[in-house]
mmCIF file of C-alpha atoms and ligand atoms in Angstrom:
data_model
loop_
_atom_site.group_PDB
_atom_site.id
_atom_site.type_symbol
_atom_site.label_atom_id
_atom_site.label_comp_id
_atom_site.label_asym_id
_atom_site.label_seq_id
_atom_site.Cartn_x
_atom_site.Cartn_y
_atom_site.Cartn_z
ATOM 1 C CA MET A 1 -11.329 -123.033 36.870
ATOM 2 C CA LYS A 2 -8.568 -123.768 39.277
ATOM 3 C CA LYS A 3 -6.050 -123.799 36.447
ATOM 4 C CA ILE A 4 -7.241 -120.414 35.219
ATOM 5 C CA SER A 5 -6.930 -118.942 38.723
ATOM 6 C CA LEU A 6 -3.470 -120.342 38.970
ATOM 7 C CA ILE A 7 -2.445 -118.888 35.597
ATOM 8 C CA LEU A 8 -3.984 -115.480 36.603
ATOM 9 C CA PHE A 9 -2.159 -115.655 39.935
ATOM 10 C CA VAL A 10 1.180 -116.402 38.215
ATOM 11 C CA LEU A 11 0.550 -113.709 35.612
ATOM 12 C CA SER A 12 -0.201 -111.088 38.232
ATOM 13 C CA TRP A 13 2.733 -112.119 40.399
ATOM 14 C CA SER A 14 4.988 -111.810 37.333
ATOM 15 C CA ALA A 15 3.600 -108.487 36.526
ATOM 16 C CA LEU A 16 4.315 -107.369 40.152
ATOM 17 C CA ALA A 17 7.908 -108.697 39.877
ATOM 18 C CA TRP A 18 8.322 -107.124 36.448
ATOM 19 C CA SER A 19 7.162 -103.758 37.704
ATOM 20 C CA GLN A 20 9.287 -103.896 40.853
ATOM 21 C CA GLU A 21 11.123 -100.645 41.562
ATOM 22 C CA LYS A 22 14.846 -100.594 41.487
ATOM 23 C CA ALA A 23 16.960 -98.770 44.075
ATOM 24 C CA THR A 24 17.463 -95.977 41.502
ATOM 25 C CA GLU A 25 13.693 -95.368 41.504
ATOM 26 C CA PHE A 26 13.195 -95.035 45.303
ATOM 27 C CA PRO A 27 12.499 -91.519 46.538
ATOM 28 C CA ILE A 28 15.768 -91.676 48.628
ATOM 29 C CA ARG A 29 18.828 -93.205 46.857
ATOM 30 C CA GLY A 30 21.778 -92.548 49.090
ATOM 31 C CA LEU A 31 25.409 -93.120 50.063
ATOM 32 C CA CYS A 32 26.742 -92.511 53.593
ATOM 33 C CA ILE A 33 30.521 -92.148 53.641
ATOM 34 C CA GLY A 34 33.395 -90.741 55.728
ATOM 35 C CA THR A 35 34.741 -87.296 54.829
ATOM 36 C CA PRO A 36 37.596 -87.309 52.370
ATOM 37 C CA ASN A 37 40.866 -85.965 53.450
ATOM 38 C CA PRO A 38 41.595 -82.532 51.933
ATOM 39 C CA ASP A 39 43.988 -84.008 49.315
ATOM 40 C CA LYS A 40 41.262 -86.377 48.182
ATOM 41 C CA VAL A 41 38.597 -83.662 47.604
ATOM 42 C CA PRO A 42 39.274 -83.340 43.823
ATOM 43 C CA ALA A 43 38.963 -87.167 43.418
ATOM 44 C CA PHE A 44 35.806 -87.130 45.449
ATOM 45 C CA ILE A 45 34.277 -84.479 43.242
ATOM 46 C CA LYS A 46 35.152 -86.567 40.174
ATOM 47 C CA PHE A 47 33.513 -89.560 41.952
ATOM 48 C CA ILE A 48 30.359 -87.474 42.597
ATOM 49 C CA ASN A 49 30.245 -86.337 38.970
ATOM 50 C CA GLU A 50 31.109 -89.633 37.292
ATOM 51 C CA GLU A 51 29.685 -92.222 39.671
ATOM 52 C CA LEU A 52 26.994 -90.766 41.980
ATOM 53 C CA GLY A 53 25.217 -88.587 39.422
ATOM 54 C CA PRO A 54 24.954 -91.169 36.683
ATOM 55 C CA ARG A 55 23.673 -93.708 39.204
ATOM 56 C CA GLN A 56 20.949 -91.265 40.150
ATOM 57 C CA ILE A 57 22.075 -91.092 43.734
ATOM 58 C CA ASN A 58 20.179 -88.164 45.260
ATOM 59 C CA THR A 59 21.443 -88.213 48.900
ATOM 60 C CA LEU A 60 24.999 -88.051 50.160
ATOM 61 C CA ILE A 61 25.566 -88.280 53.894
ATOM 62 C CA VAL A 62 29.154 -87.193 54.781
ATOM 63 C CA ARG A 63 30.349 -88.299 58.180
ATOM 64 C CA ILE A 64 32.301 -85.159 58.996
ATOM 65 C CA ASP A 65 32.484 -85.136 62.813
ATOM 66 C CA PHE A 66 35.528 -82.960 63.582
ATOM 67 C CA LYS A 67 37.153 -83.054 60.201
ATOM 68 C CA TYR A 68 36.187 -79.502 59.366
ATOM 69 C CA GLN A 69 37.970 -76.254 60.292
ATOM 70 C CA TYR A 70 35.179 -75.057 62.627
ATOM 71 C CA GLU A 71 35.241 -71.363 63.299
ATOM 72 C CA SER A 72 32.646 -71.560 66.179
ATOM 73 C CA HIS A 73 34.963 -74.049 68.116
ATOM 74 C CA PRO A 74 38.479 -74.143 66.520
ATOM 75 C CA GLU A 75 39.596 -76.158 69.579
ATOM 76 C CA LEU A 76 37.535 -79.114 68.346
ATOM 77 C CA ARG A 77 39.056 -79.348 64.898
ATOM 78 C CA ASP A 78 40.870 -82.461 63.759
ATOM 79 C CA SER A 79 44.506 -81.787 62.784
ATOM 80 C CA ILE A 80 43.596 -82.768 59.194
ATOM 81 C CA ALA A 81 40.371 -81.095 58.383
ATOM 82 C CA LEU A 82 38.490 -79.650 55.387
ATOM 83 C CA THR A 83 38.394 -75.910 54.750
ATOM 84 C CA LYS A 84 35.295 -74.059 53.815
ATOM 85 C CA THR A 85 36.533 -73.917 50.211
ATOM 86 C CA ASP A 86 36.952 -77.755 50.209
ATOM 87 C CA VAL A 87 33.348 -78.171 51.439
ATOM 88 C CA LYS A 88 31.955 -75.579 48.972
ATOM 89 C CA GLN A 89 33.454 -77.597 46.127
ATOM 90 C CA ILE A 90 31.565 -80.676 47.354
ATOM 91 C CA VAL A 91 28.337 -78.655 47.839
ATOM 92 C CA ASN A 92 28.594 -77.399 44.279
ATOM 93 C CA ALA A 93 29.223 -80.827 42.778
ATOM 94 C CA CYS A 94 26.238 -82.152 44.647
ATOM 95 C CA LYS A 95 24.086 -79.241 43.438
ATOM 96 C CA ARG A 96 25.099 -79.922 39.869
ATOM 97 C CA ASN A 97 24.090 -83.547 40.185
ATOM 98 C CA GLY A 98 20.811 -83.014 42.031
ATOM 99 C CA ILE A 99 22.179 -84.528 45.284
ATOM 100 C CA GLU A 100 21.053 -83.507 48.750
ATOM 101 C CA LEU A 101 24.119 -83.246 50.911
ATOM 102 C CA ILE A 102 23.661 -84.118 54.607
ATOM 103 C CA PRO A 103 26.486 -83.737 57.190
ATOM 104 C CA GLN A 104 26.870 -86.088 60.115
ATOM 105 C CA ILE A 105 28.310 -85.457 63.568
ATOM 106 C CA ASN A 106 27.964 -88.195 66.102
ATOM 107 C CA LEU A 107 25.907 -86.883 69.003
ATOM 108 C CA LEU A 108 25.399 -88.562 72.352
ATOM 109 C CA GLY A 109 27.312 -91.808 71.655
ATOM 110 C CA HIS A 110 30.476 -92.622 69.649
ATOM 111 C CA GLN A 111 32.588 -90.002 71.462
ATOM 112 C CA SER A 112 35.528 -92.380 71.509
ATOM 113 C CA TRP A 113 36.812 -95.166 69.278
ATOM 114 C CA ALA A 114 38.791 -98.125 70.578
ATOM 115 C CA GLY A 115 41.492 -96.522 72.792
ATOM 116 C CA ARG A 116 41.116 -93.033 71.516
ATOM 117 C CA THR A 117 38.839 -90.292 72.989
ATOM 118 C CA SER A 118 37.334 -88.054 70.346
ATOM 119 C CA ASN A 119 37.733 -84.335 70.300
ATOM 120 C CA LEU A 120 34.623 -83.319 72.206
ATOM 121 C CA LEU A 121 35.485 -85.328 75.345
ATOM 122 C CA ARG A 122 39.173 -84.710 75.067
ATOM 123 C CA VAL A 123 38.712 -80.950 75.098
ATOM 124 C CA TYR A 124 35.667 -80.965 77.421
ATOM 125 C CA PRO A 125 36.192 -84.008 79.734
ATOM 126 C CA GLU A 126 33.466 -82.641 81.988
ATOM 127 C CA PHE A 127 30.850 -83.759 79.392
ATOM 128 C CA ASP A 128 31.887 -87.413 79.765
ATOM 129 C CA GLU A 129 29.001 -89.664 80.949
ATOM 130 C CA THR A 130 31.602 -92.095 82.449
ATOM 131 C CA PRO A 131 34.661 -90.070 83.555
ATOM 132 C CA TRP A 132 35.663 -92.944 85.770
ATOM 133 C CA VAL A 133 36.269 -95.237 82.767
ATOM 134 C CA GLU A 134 39.801 -94.719 81.653
ATOM 135 C CA MET A 135 40.785 -95.274 78.092
ATOM 136 C CA PRO A 136 42.839 -98.431 77.843
ATOM 137 C CA ALA A 137 46.354 -98.466 76.354
ATOM 138 C CA GLN A 138 45.321 -101.536 74.401
ATOM 139 C CA TYR A 139 41.631 -101.638 73.599
ATOM 140 C CA LYS A 140 39.960 -105.072 73.718
ATOM 141 C CA TRP A 141 36.308 -106.117 73.380
ATOM 142 C CA PRO A 142 34.755 -107.362 75.568
ATOM 143 C CA ASN A 143 36.256 -105.560 78.547
ATOM 144 C CA ASP A 144 35.405 -105.173 82.229
ATOM 145 C CA ASP A 145 34.111 -101.580 81.778
ATOM 146 C CA GLY A 146 31.699 -102.509 78.950
ATOM 147 C CA LEU A 147 33.539 -99.787 77.049
ATOM 148 C CA TYR A 148 32.568 -99.680 73.370
ATOM 149 C CA CYS A 149 32.379 -95.962 72.852
ATOM 150 C CA LYS A 150 32.114 -93.079 75.311
ATOM 151 C CA SER A 151 29.006 -90.992 75.402
ATOM 152 C CA TYR A 152 28.465 -87.336 76.481
ATOM 153 C CA CYS A 153 26.067 -86.714 79.318
ATOM 154 C CA PRO A 154 22.864 -85.467 77.795
ATOM 155 C CA LEU A 155 21.989 -83.711 81.024
ATOM 156 C CA HIS A 156 25.177 -81.701 81.337
ATOM 157 C CA PRO A 157 24.056 -78.085 81.211
ATOM 158 C CA ASP A 158 26.775 -76.887 78.832
ATOM 159 C CA VAL A 159 27.027 -79.729 76.274
ATOM 160 C CA HIS A 160 24.418 -78.508 73.863
ATOM 161 C CA GLY A 161 25.722 -75.066 73.701
ATOM 162 C CA VAL A 162 28.894 -76.494 72.226
ATOM 163 C CA VAL A 163 27.513 -79.273 70.020
ATOM 164 C CA PHE A 164 24.676 -77.187 68.569
ATOM 165 C CA SER A 165 27.207 -74.518 67.469
ATOM 166 C CA LEU A 166 29.018 -77.250 65.495
ATOM 167 C CA VAL A 167 25.739 -78.578 64.069
ATOM 168 C CA ASP A 168 24.657 -75.079 62.913
ATOM 169 C CA GLU A 169 27.922 -74.167 61.457
ATOM 170 C CA ILE A 170 28.293 -77.440 59.513
ATOM 171 C CA CYS A 171 24.664 -77.267 58.265
ATOM 172 C CA ASN A 172 25.253 -73.745 57.140
ATOM 173 C CA VAL A 173 28.471 -74.505 55.314
ATOM 174 C CA PHE A 174 26.928 -77.653 53.732
ATOM 175 C CA GLU A 175 23.813 -75.647 52.871
ATOM 176 C CA SER A 176 21.850 -78.590 54.115
ATOM 177 C CA MET A 177 18.208 -79.004 55.088
ATOM 178 C CA ALA A 178 18.875 -82.118 57.057
ATOM 179 C CA PHE A 179 21.374 -83.178 59.624
ATOM 180 C CA HIS A 180 22.391 -86.831 60.623
ATOM 181 C CA ALA A 181 23.163 -87.055 64.363
ATOM 182 C CA GLY A 182 24.318 -90.724 64.366
ATOM 183 C CA MET A 183 23.056 -91.727 67.840
ATOM 184 C CA ASP A 184 23.784 -95.463 67.238
ATOM 185 C CA GLU A 185 25.220 -98.011 69.614
ATOM 186 C CA VAL A 186 24.810 -95.812 72.704
ATOM 187 C CA PHE A 187 25.804 -98.245 75.458
ATOM 188 C CA TYR A 188 26.712 -95.652 78.105
ATOM 189 C CA ILE A 189 23.502 -93.841 79.071
ATOM 190 C CA GLY A 190 21.782 -93.055 82.350
ATOM 191 C CA GLU A 191 24.785 -94.341 84.304
ATOM 192 C CA SER A 192 24.204 -94.849 88.066
ATOM 193 C CA LYS A 193 27.381 -92.987 88.872
ATOM 194 C CA CYS A 194 26.502 -89.938 86.797
ATOM 195 C CA PRO A 195 25.381 -87.335 89.221
ATOM 196 C CA ARG A 196 22.857 -85.937 86.757
ATOM 197 C CA CYS A 197 21.515 -89.080 84.904
ATOM 198 C CA SER A 198 21.423 -91.637 87.818
ATOM 199 C CA GLY A 199 17.904 -92.909 88.386
ATOM 200 C CA HIS A 200 16.581 -91.573 85.057
ATOM 201 C CA ASP A 201 14.769 -93.862 82.634
ATOM 202 C CA LYS A 202 17.229 -94.648 79.798
ATOM 203 C CA ALA A 203 14.455 -94.558 77.197
ATOM 204 C CA GLU A 204 13.458 -91.099 78.366
ATOM 205 C CA LEU A 205 16.995 -89.819 78.411
ATOM 206 C CA PHE A 206 17.554 -91.089 74.848
ATOM 207 C CA GLY A 207 14.122 -89.891 73.657
ATOM 208 C CA ASN A 208 14.548 -86.436 75.218
ATOM 209 C CA GLU A 209 17.986 -86.093 73.577
ATOM 210 C CA VAL A 210 16.542 -86.961 70.127
ATOM 211 C CA ARG A 211 13.754 -84.484 70.740
ATOM 212 C CA LYS A 212 16.139 -81.711 71.822
ATOM 213 C CA ILE A 213 18.267 -82.152 68.722
ATOM 214 C CA ARG A 214 15.202 -82.436 66.482
ATOM 215 C CA ASP A 215 13.646 -79.227 67.976
ATOM 216 C CA HIS A 216 16.934 -77.331 67.508
ATOM 217 C CA LEU A 217 17.090 -78.312 63.814
ATOM 218 C CA ALA A 218 13.435 -77.656 63.338
ATOM 219 C CA ALA A 219 13.889 -74.020 64.333
ATOM 220 C CA SER A 220 15.963 -73.631 61.132
ATOM 221 C CA ASN A 221 13.551 -75.816 59.112
ATOM 222 C CA ARG A 222 16.075 -78.713 59.130
ATOM 223 C CA ARG A 223 15.257 -82.344 59.616
ATOM 224 C CA LEU A 224 16.899 -84.808 61.936
ATOM 225 C CA TRP A 225 18.145 -88.195 60.568
ATOM 226 C CA ILE A 226 19.426 -90.850 63.009
ATOM 227 C CA TRP A 227 20.420 -94.562 62.980
ATOM 228 C CA GLY A 228 17.571 -96.725 64.154
ATOM 229 C CA ASP A 229 19.223 -99.352 66.300
ATOM 230 C CA ARG A 230 18.541 -97.808 69.742
ATOM 231 C CA LEU A 231 14.806 -97.926 68.920
ATOM 232 C CA ILE A 232 14.659 -101.673 68.403
ATOM 233 C CA ASP A 233 14.274 -104.214 71.236
ATOM 234 C CA GLY A 234 17.353 -106.333 71.020
ATOM 235 C CA LYS A 235 16.127 -109.067 73.229
ATOM 236 C CA GLN A 236 12.657 -109.697 71.807
ATOM 237 C CA THR A 237 13.920 -109.508 68.188
ATOM 238 C CA GLY A 238 17.111 -111.506 68.775
ATOM 239 C CA LEU A 239 18.996 -108.687 67.113
ATOM 240 C CA GLY A 240 21.293 -108.119 70.098
ATOM 241 C CA MET A 241 23.172 -105.218 71.482
ATOM 242 C CA TRP A 242 24.713 -103.798 68.312
ATOM 243 C CA GLU A 243 21.918 -103.426 65.785
ATOM 244 C CA ALA A 244 19.332 -103.120 68.516
ATOM 245 C CA SER A 245 19.074 -102.092 72.131
ATOM 246 C CA MET A 246 19.705 -104.269 75.169
ATOM 247 C CA ASN A 247 19.571 -101.365 77.661
ATOM 248 C CA ASN A 248 15.890 -100.421 77.350
ATOM 249 C CA THR A 249 16.308 -97.410 75.113
ATOM 250 C CA HIS A 250 13.915 -99.051 72.568
ATOM 251 C CA ARG A 251 10.860 -97.665 74.310
ATOM 252 C CA ALA A 252 11.996 -94.193 73.123
ATOM 253 C CA ILE A 253 10.353 -95.085 69.764
ATOM 254 C CA ASP A 254 7.091 -93.966 71.337
ATOM 255 C CA LEU A 255 8.624 -90.805 72.799
ATOM 256 C CA ILE A 256 10.302 -89.070 69.792
ATOM 257 C CA PRO A 257 8.731 -86.889 67.160
ATOM 258 C CA LYS A 258 7.514 -88.754 64.077
ATOM 259 C CA ASP A 259 9.382 -86.459 61.657
ATOM 260 C CA VAL A 260 12.707 -87.910 62.621
ATOM 261 C CA LEU A 261 13.955 -89.942 59.622
ATOM 262 C CA ILE A 262 15.225 -93.460 60.589
ATOM 263 C CA CYS A 263 18.249 -95.030 58.903
ATOM 264 C CA ASP A 264 17.597 -98.778 59.613
ATOM 265 C CA TRP A 265 20.891 -100.566 59.257
ATOM 266 C CA HIS A 266 21.350 -104.340 59.017
ATOM 267 C CA TYR A 267 24.431 -105.853 57.536
ATOM 268 C CA GLU A 268 24.308 -109.618 58.069
ATOM 269 C CA ARG A 269 20.598 -110.379 57.228
ATOM 270 C CA PRO A 270 17.845 -108.402 55.439
ATOM 271 C CA ASP A 271 15.928 -107.871 58.682
ATOM 272 C CA LYS A 272 12.429 -106.507 57.987
ATOM 273 C CA THR A 273 12.521 -103.789 60.712
ATOM 274 C CA ALA A 274 11.560 -101.066 58.185
ATOM 275 C CA VAL A 275 7.983 -102.257 58.710
ATOM 276 C CA TYR A 276 8.278 -101.598 62.496
ATOM 277 C CA PHE A 277 9.392 -97.992 61.923
ATOM 278 C CA ALA A 278 6.843 -97.256 59.220
ATOM 279 C CA MET A 279 4.034 -98.677 61.409
ATOM 280 C CA LYS A 280 5.179 -96.404 64.160
ATOM 281 C CA GLY A 281 4.805 -93.457 61.770
ATOM 282 C CA PHE A 282 8.400 -92.875 60.820
ATOM 283 C CA ASP A 283 9.987 -92.343 57.386
ATOM 284 C CA VAL A 284 12.599 -95.028 56.994
ATOM 285 C CA VAL A 285 15.478 -95.944 54.697
ATOM 286 C CA THR A 286 17.185 -99.363 54.753
ATOM 287 C CA CYS A 287 20.929 -99.259 55.033
ATOM 288 C CA PRO A 288 23.147 -102.116 53.774
ATOM 289 C CA TRP A 289 26.857 -102.362 54.094
ATOM 290 C CA ARG A 290 29.116 -104.894 52.472
ATOM 291 C CA ARG A 291 27.283 -108.074 51.544
ATOM 292 C CA PRO A 292 25.930 -107.745 48.049
ATOM 293 C CA ALA A 293 23.492 -110.688 48.502
ATOM 294 C CA VAL A 294 22.062 -109.093 51.633
ATOM 295 C CA SER A 295 21.909 -105.712 49.928
ATOM 296 C CA ALA A 296 20.006 -107.151 46.914
ATOM 297 C CA SER A 297 17.469 -108.730 49.307
ATOM 298 C CA GLN A 298 17.070 -105.449 51.139
ATOM 299 C CA GLN A 299 16.540 -103.616 47.889
ATOM 300 C CA ALA A 300 13.846 -106.208 46.853
ATOM 301 C CA ASP A 301 12.191 -105.953 50.282
ATOM 302 C CA MET A 302 12.035 -102.131 50.047
ATOM 303 C CA ALA A 303 10.498 -102.428 46.535
ATOM 304 C CA ASN A 304 7.981 -105.067 47.729
ATOM 305 C CA LEU A 305 7.011 -102.990 50.723
ATOM 306 C CA ARG A 306 6.486 -99.923 48.483
ATOM 307 C CA THR A 307 4.390 -102.021 46.070
ATOM 308 C CA THR A 308 2.209 -103.816 48.610
ATOM 309 C CA ALA A 309 1.738 -101.248 51.403
ATOM 310 C CA THR A 310 -1.251 -98.977 51.990
ATOM 311 C CA ALA A 311 -0.818 -95.547 50.442
ATOM 312 C CA ILE A 312 -0.017 -94.044 53.867
ATOM 313 C CA MET A 313 2.652 -96.667 54.656
ATOM 314 C CA LYS A 314 4.185 -96.570 51.167
ATOM 315 C CA GLU A 315 5.005 -92.901 51.718
ATOM 316 C CA ARG A 316 7.199 -93.839 54.658
ATOM 317 C CA TYR A 317 9.313 -96.419 52.816
ATOM 318 C CA LYS A 318 11.731 -93.941 51.506
ATOM 319 C CA GLY A 319 14.508 -96.084 49.940
ATOM 320 C CA ILE A 320 17.985 -97.288 50.503
ATOM 321 C CA VAL A 321 21.241 -95.802 51.653
ATOM 322 C CA GLN A 322 24.500 -97.616 51.144
ATOM 323 C CA THR A 323 26.789 -97.196 54.217
ATOM 324 C CA VAL A 324 30.534 -96.987 54.009
ATOM 325 C CA TRP A 325 32.511 -97.219 57.233
ATOM 326 C CA SER A 326 35.774 -95.903 55.891
ATOM 327 C CA ASP A 327 36.773 -92.467 54.657
ATOM 328 C CA ALA A 328 35.918 -91.625 51.071
ATOM 329 C CA GLY A 329 39.525 -92.062 49.930
ATOM 330 C CA SER A 330 39.769 -95.690 51.078
ATOM 331 C CA PHE A 331 36.419 -96.442 49.554
ATOM 332 C CA MET A 332 37.371 -94.876 46.171
ATOM 333 C CA ASP A 333 40.648 -96.927 46.213
ATOM 334 C CA GLY A 334 38.598 -100.133 46.633
ATOM 335 C CA PHE A 335 35.929 -99.095 44.220
ATOM 336 C CA TYR A 336 38.180 -98.104 41.350
ATOM 337 C CA ALA A 337 40.508 -101.165 41.788
ATOM 338 C CA ASN A 338 37.482 -103.412 42.280
ATOM 339 C CA LYS A 339 39.317 -104.903 45.211
ATOM 340 C CA LYS A 340 38.232 -108.107 46.914
ATOM 341 C CA ASP A 341 37.973 -108.292 50.712
ATOM 342 C CA ASP A 342 40.752 -109.936 52.784
ATOM 343 C CA LYS A 343 39.104 -113.326 52.285
ATOM 344 C CA GLY A 344 39.162 -112.897 48.548
ATOM 345 C CA THR A 345 35.426 -112.390 48.228
ATOM 346 C CA ASP A 346 33.187 -109.643 46.904
ATOM 347 C CA ASN A 347 31.800 -108.800 50.290
ATOM 348 C CA THR A 348 32.808 -105.134 50.131
ATOM 349 C CA PRO A 349 30.864 -101.885 50.302
ATOM 350 C CA TRP A 350 31.774 -101.003 46.692
ATOM 351 C CA HIS A 351 30.420 -104.388 45.500
ATOM 352 C CA SER A 352 27.239 -103.733 47.469
ATOM 353 C CA PHE A 353 27.120 -100.165 46.069
ATOM 354 C CA ASN A 354 27.387 -101.561 42.463
ATOM 355 C CA THR A 355 24.767 -104.160 43.219
ATOM 356 C CA LEU A 356 22.309 -101.525 44.300
ATOM 357 C CA PHE A 357 23.043 -98.731 41.903
ATOM 358 C CA THR A 358 23.773 -99.093 38.251
ATOM 359 C CA LYS A 359 24.578 -96.293 35.873
ATOM 360 C CA ALA A 360 21.755 -95.070 33.749
ATOM 361 C CA LYS A 361 22.156 -95.935 30.086
ATOM 362 C CA VAL A 362 23.708 -93.055 28.245
ATOM 363 C CA LYS A 363 21.635 -92.030 25.241
ATOM 364 C CA GLU A 364 23.444 -92.476 21.976
ATOM 365 C CA SER A 365 24.049 -89.374 20.112
ATOM 366 C CA ARG A 366 24.961 -88.976 16.502
HETATM 367 ZN ZN1 ZN B 1 24.769 -88.084 82.759
#
């Protein structure tokens, strides 16, 4: 009898493995990438048509930030920025390929990078959560100020009037029903020297900001997507200050509306935090980066979760989004040349992308 049970167990397990979903079968199959420069738009459209479409990618998050010629706030435009015509070409390519296009502007955190202040705080320095922290001539981490990226002050009375104009304009031109607000790696929040935020609970500040953005989008039937790291306890999980929170914002997970979609990024290990978000009631996508072996595990985990979860939980495991932390032009260069990384290995976002998403077989025609 034991032998028969064992055989049955092996058979059922093989059947499970055999029927395991691939990334191309998940409800959300995405790519998150930096905006192409205007001269790379034609190549990017070719890439959408020839690579994203045939791989059944159905979600494209474009990290646009200030790289668009905003009409609502021209003072915030980057010097090199897409025109409306550029964007409409991308919109049309996505439509033709059945891809949902989602713009991203970093809200709250990531208002500077290394030694450079981004446009919002450069033009509106009064929104700076830490105006006393000067940008260093030569950026180094770690540093005495704990400066990774600047944040805007979520309690400044004028900040949302400006950023929501950008959000509305970019969602309109992208014709998008969702918006990605970033909100990752927020280290400066609720600073004791901020006259508005001092003494406030950091989880409440973070949670209230998420809710404010979510409510603004919901008024136009749009959905908020964010990175998940601020909602994970970095100390208890051992995940640390980057891919989780060490400044108590993690309690905001119980304060934010459940219809916010969580992009759960982990790049070094296939951490199983998608379960945490799903159990809290959130839709979640797992986001790999540049380690194909990790990406393959993350894909298998997502498939297993979707196979073994209750019907309610299964609905929340939405799929996988490959993240790319360069602009589209650099990614396409690496992708088409099949470049190795600087150590001569295949640990690159394009190798991860190819691991996750393979082109559908083209039907032979006579
Ligand atoms: Zn403040």
